[in-house]
Amino acid sequence: QSALTQPASVSGSPGQSITISCTGTSSDVGGYTYVSWYQQYPGKAPKLMIYDVSERPPGVSYRFSASKSGNTASLTISGLQAEDEADYYCSSYAITNTYVFGTGTKVTVL
Amino acid sequence: QVQLVQSGPEVQKPGASVKVSCEASGYMFTNYYMHWVRQAPGQGLEWMGIINPSDGSAAHAQNFQGRVTMTRDTSTSTFYMELSSLSPEDTAVYYCARANRMRTWFDPWGQGTLVTVSS
């Protein structure tokens, strides 16, 4: 199972919106509504930000939203803040009961 | 609250094995599967496998077939991941992460265990 493809880096100014893409295949992202997104600060464990394509867990800011179209999922951060600077990973359930992560995206707040 | 506490850092020689533990608390142990994920230095996340705490059955990523063993001890609410035939490429932080009921996402995560493989 190959890793899902994400841009290596995305940047934006405070207050702006940015979008991170996550491209897979019909065997993972395109085949299931089981895409999730994780935020990771350096030296820390990942934190769930979005599950089942577009659902936000309790406590996650409304500024984080997500969607999916075909084989590509997307995470949007609106009203970008300094605290959003981190690495972001998508993940998907895949055929044959496996799971795959994205290559990761470093978000920089300018 | 749900907590996953992992064992401390390890240094192993090439060819050796390592066993990482993950003690779960704050929920019914047998109700939720557990994933294992690793992250090499400066690299992304890599799914290793998942274990059913009820019967101990496990599924592994193809990359680790034959080298990884996932077990659990229901008496202590602890999961274990053992990786054998270590090489320097196995140097990574290893995480346990609880699956949700439908096993579609990972939450919460343990704090991670650094395993260093060096001669």
Tab-separated table of C-alpha atoms in Angstrom:
chain	number	residue	atom	x	y	z
A	1	GLN	CA	0.000	0.000	0.000
A	2	SER	CA	1.579	3.287	-1.099
A	3	ALA	CA	1.409	6.401	1.057
A	4	LEU	CA	-1.234	8.978	0.206
A	5	THR	CA	0.192	12.040	-1.534
A	6	GLN	CA	0.224	15.382	0.274
A	7	PRO	CA	2.089	18.594	-0.563
A	8	ALA	CA	5.316	18.807	1.425
A	9	SER	CA	4.536	22.297	2.646
A	10	VAL	CA	1.800	24.904	2.678
A	11	SER	CA	2.055	28.406	4.081
A	12	GLY	CA	-0.202	31.325	4.761
A	13	SER	CA	-0.455	34.579	6.660
A	14	PRO	CA	-2.430	34.928	9.869
A	15	GLY	CA	-6.136	35.172	9.140
A	16	GLN	CA	-5.873	33.527	5.740
A	17	SER	CA	-7.253	30.149	4.738
A	18	ILE	CA	-5.136	27.277	3.491
A	19	THR	CA	-6.051	23.890	2.050
A	20	ILE	CA	-4.050	20.675	2.214
A	21	SER	CA	-4.800	17.967	-0.323
A	22	CYS	CA	-4.487	14.220	0.192
A	23	THR	CA	-4.584	12.080	-2.939
A	24	GLY	CA	-5.018	8.341	-2.953
A	25	THR	CA	-6.736	5.767	-5.104
A	26	SER	CA	-10.077	4.033	-5.404
A	27	SER	CA	-8.682	1.374	-3.037
A	28	ASP	CA	-8.390	3.811	-0.168
A	29	VAL	CA	-9.528	7.470	-0.174
A	30	GLY	CA	-11.903	7.046	-3.102
A	31	GLY	CA	-13.410	3.806	-1.901
A	32	TYR	CA	-14.400	4.662	1.675
A	33	THR	CA	-15.701	7.532	3.817
A	34	TYR	CA	-12.981	6.783	6.354
A	35	VAL	CA	-10.487	9.606	5.899
A	36	SER	CA	-9.066	11.206	9.025
A	37	TRP	CA	-6.622	14.044	9.647
A	38	TYR	CA	-3.982	14.477	12.368
A	39	GLN	CA	-2.011	17.437	13.667
A	40	GLN	CA	1.475	16.845	15.011
A	41	TYR	CA	3.773	19.282	16.773
A	42	PRO	CA	7.522	18.532	16.832
A	43	GLY	CA	8.341	15.855	19.368
A	44	LYS	CA	4.690	15.198	20.172
A	45	ALA	CA	2.200	12.490	19.334
A	46	PRO	CA	-0.331	13.123	16.570
A	47	LYS	CA	-3.767	14.479	17.508
A	48	LEU	CA	-7.012	13.630	15.741
A	49	MET	CA	-8.504	16.702	14.044
A	50	ILE	CA	-11.043	15.256	11.582
A	51	TYR	CA	-12.605	11.802	11.239
A	52	ASP	CA	-14.875	10.121	8.717
A	53	VAL	CA	-13.990	12.678	6.014
A	54	SER	CA	-15.504	15.783	7.591
A	55	GLU	CA	-16.451	15.213	11.235
A	56	ARG	CA	-14.784	17.279	13.959
A	57	PRO	CA	-14.147	15.694	17.383
A	58	PRO	CA	-15.176	17.653	20.474
A	59	GLY	CA	-12.659	20.335	21.330
A	60	VAL	CA	-11.294	20.809	17.804
A	61	SER	CA	-11.683	24.348	16.505
A	62	TYR	CA	-14.420	25.073	13.950
A	63	ARG	CA	-11.636	26.647	11.860
A	64	PHE	CA	-10.726	23.127	10.758
A	65	SER	CA	-12.936	21.634	8.065
A	66	ALA	CA	-12.513	18.864	5.529
A	67	SER	CA	-14.104	17.212	2.528
A	68	LYS	CA	-13.514	14.591	-0.134
A	69	SER	CA	-14.035	14.369	-3.869
A	70	GLY	CA	-13.187	11.197	-5.709
A	71	ASN	CA	-9.730	10.015	-4.725
A	72	THR	CA	-8.703	13.316	-3.106
A	73	ALA	CA	-9.480	14.525	0.396
A	74	SER	CA	-8.838	18.063	1.587
A	75	LEU	CA	-8.304	19.793	4.925
A	76	THR	CA	-8.963	23.524	5.173
A	77	ILE	CA	-7.751	25.717	7.988
A	78	SER	CA	-9.513	29.056	8.038
A	79	GLY	CA	-8.490	32.137	10.013
A	80	LEU	CA	-4.938	30.786	10.206
A	81	GLN	CA	-3.276	31.289	13.595
A	82	ALA	CA	0.298	30.919	14.816
A	83	GLU	CA	-0.702	27.854	16.839
A	84	ASP	CA	-1.730	26.068	13.624
A	85	GLU	CA	1.911	25.780	12.582
A	86	ALA	CA	2.514	22.023	12.684
A	87	ASP	CA	2.676	18.917	10.517
A	88	TYR	CA	-0.580	17.496	9.212
A	89	TYR	CA	-1.221	13.925	8.087
A	90	CYS	CA	-4.215	12.375	6.399
A	91	SER	CA	-5.096	8.726	6.797
A	92	SER	CA	-7.507	6.351	5.140
A	93	TYR	CA	-8.841	2.885	5.646
A	94	ALA	CA	-7.793	0.791	2.670
A	95	ILE	CA	-8.860	-2.387	0.934
A	96	THR	CA	-7.858	-5.658	2.652
A	97	ASN	CA	-8.297	-4.207	6.145
A	98	THR	CA	-5.201	-2.047	6.136
A	99	TYR	CA	-4.616	1.620	6.781
A	100	VAL	CA	-2.446	4.160	5.025
A	101	PHE	CA	-1.134	7.583	5.986
A	102	GLY	CA	-0.312	10.563	3.851
A	103	THR	CA	3.215	11.791	3.271
A	104	GLY	CA	2.614	14.734	5.597
A	105	THR	CA	2.390	18.494	5.112
A	106	LYS	CA	4.286	21.134	7.055
A	107	VAL	CA	2.110	24.184	7.629
A	108	THR	CA	3.970	27.446	8.124
A	109	VAL	CA	2.319	30.621	9.368
A	110	LEU	CA	4.139	33.554	7.800
B	1	GLN	CA	-10.081	9.861	30.719
B	2	VAL	CA	-8.569	7.491	28.184
B	3	GLN	CA	-4.802	7.191	28.605
B	4	LEU	CA	-2.155	5.210	26.781
B	5	VAL	CA	1.212	5.067	28.523
B	6	GLN	CA	4.109	3.521	26.632
B	7	SER	CA	7.393	2.046	27.833
B	8	GLY	CA	10.642	3.972	27.788
B	9	PRO	CA	13.283	4.416	25.074
B	10	GLU	CA	15.272	1.459	23.847
B	11	VAL	CA	18.651	0.997	22.220
B	12	GLN	CA	19.171	-2.273	20.382
B	13	LYS	CA	21.830	-3.767	18.148
B	14	PRO	CA	21.160	-4.827	14.558
B	15	GLY	CA	19.623	-8.282	14.427
B	16	ALA	CA	18.107	-8.029	17.881
B	17	SER	CA	14.438	-7.706	18.835
B	18	VAL	CA	12.582	-5.032	20.766
B	19	LYS	CA	9.320	-5.201	22.693
B	20	VAL	CA	7.343	-2.005	23.313
B	21	SER	CA	4.428	-1.867	25.749
B	22	CYS	CA	1.333	0.311	25.860
B	23	GLU	CA	-0.731	0.361	29.052
B	24	ALA	CA	-4.341	1.432	28.541
B	25	SER	CA	-6.621	2.964	31.137
B	26	GLY	CA	-9.887	4.869	31.388
B	27	TYR	CA	-12.018	2.565	29.242
B	28	MET	CA	-13.089	-1.053	28.807
B	29	PHE	CA	-9.912	-2.680	27.504
B	30	THR	CA	-11.545	-5.375	25.411
B	31	ASN	CA	-13.928	-3.022	23.608
B	32	TYR	CA	-11.429	-1.210	21.368
B	33	TYR	CA	-8.805	-2.452	18.950
B	34	MET	CA	-5.299	-0.984	19.148
B	35	HIS	CA	-3.100	0.191	16.277
B	36	TRP	CA	0.678	0.435	16.147
B	37	VAL	CA	2.238	3.212	14.048
B	38	ARG	CA	5.859	4.221	13.651
B	39	GLN	CA	7.658	7.373	12.563
B	40	ALA	CA	11.301	7.393	11.498
B	41	PRO	CA	13.294	10.558	12.275
B	42	GLY	CA	12.095	13.408	10.076
B	43	GLN	CA	9.721	11.097	8.222
B	44	GLY	CA	5.994	10.472	8.055
B	45	LEU	CA	3.703	8.075	9.858
B	46	GLU	CA	3.665	4.408	8.891
B	47	TRP	CA	0.887	2.021	9.912
B	48	MET	CA	2.226	-1.261	11.265
B	49	GLY	CA	-0.811	-3.243	12.342
B	50	ILE	CA	-3.858	-3.629	14.549
B	51	ILE	CA	-4.815	-6.062	17.315
B	52	ASN	CA	-8.164	-7.193	18.654
B	53	PRO	CA	-7.936	-7.173	22.470
B	54	SER	CA	-10.766	-9.665	22.849
B	55	ASP	CA	-9.135	-12.622	21.135
B	56	GLY	CA	-5.625	-11.363	20.395
B	57	SER	CA	-5.997	-11.692	16.624
B	58	ALA	CA	-3.932	-9.224	14.640
B	59	ALA	CA	-3.414	-7.898	11.123
B	60	HIS	CA	-0.135	-6.445	9.935
B	61	ALA	CA	1.055	-4.237	7.132
B	62	GLN	CA	2.782	-6.227	4.440
B	63	ASN	CA	6.078	-4.421	5.116
B	64	PHE	CA	6.273	-6.043	8.554
B	65	GLN	CA	4.981	-9.497	7.732
B	66	GLY	CA	6.997	-12.091	9.598
B	67	ARG	CA	8.862	-9.544	11.758
B	68	VAL	CA	6.187	-8.033	13.980
B	69	THR	CA	4.214	-9.703	16.748
B	70	MET	CA	1.363	-7.940	18.474
B	71	THR	CA	0.006	-9.298	21.748
B	72	ARG	CA	-2.016	-8.143	24.723
B	73	ASP	CA	-2.404	-8.967	28.403
B	74	THR	CA	-5.980	-8.489	29.520
B	75	SER	CA	-5.036	-8.858	33.200
B	76	THR	CA	-2.915	-5.709	33.076
B	77	SER	CA	-4.679	-3.885	30.206
B	78	THR	CA	-1.419	-3.755	28.303
B	79	PHE	CA	-0.608	-4.150	24.629
B	80	TYR	CA	2.759	-5.237	23.302
B	81	MET	CA	4.496	-4.858	19.950
B	82	GLU	CA	7.625	-6.900	19.299
B	83	LEU	CA	9.761	-6.260	16.225
B	84	SER	CA	12.516	-8.701	15.337
B	85	SER	CA	15.567	-8.736	13.056
B	86	LEU	CA	16.122	-5.056	13.665
B	87	SER	CA	18.148	-2.925	11.264
B	88	PRO	CA	19.156	0.752	11.516
B	89	GLU	CA	16.177	1.522	9.252
B	90	ASP	CA	13.904	0.492	12.139
B	91	THR	CA	15.103	3.446	14.213
B	92	ALA	CA	11.881	5.319	14.857
B	93	VAL	CA	9.342	6.463	17.392
B	94	TYR	CA	6.736	3.753	17.848
B	95	TYR	CA	3.209	4.766	18.831
B	96	CYS	CA	0.189	2.853	19.988
B	97	ALA	CA	-3.107	4.481	19.035
B	98	ARG	CA	-6.585	3.312	20.013
B	99	ALA	CA	-9.037	2.568	17.221
B	100	ASN	CA	-12.613	3.822	17.406
B	101	ARG	CA	-15.451	1.299	17.488
B	102	MET	CA	-15.672	1.174	13.698
B	103	ARG	CA	-11.865	1.070	13.468
B	104	THR	CA	-11.794	4.034	11.097
B	105	TRP	CA	-9.608	6.493	12.997
B	106	PHE	CA	-6.848	6.677	15.603
B	107	ASP	CA	-7.548	8.387	18.938
B	108	PRO	CA	-5.956	8.847	21.382
B	109	TRP	CA	-2.256	8.139	20.860
B	110	GLY	CA	0.379	7.043	23.322
B	111	GLN	CA	3.303	9.356	23.965
B	112	GLY	CA	5.599	7.310	21.721
B	113	THR	CA	8.638	5.129	22.363
B	114	LEU	CA	11.948	5.877	20.670
B	115	VAL	CA	13.726	2.762	19.469
B	116	THR	CA	17.285	3.276	18.285
B	117	VAL	CA	19.050	0.527	16.372
B	118	SER	CA	22.789	0.971	16.314
B	119	SER	CA	25.876	-1.168	16.571
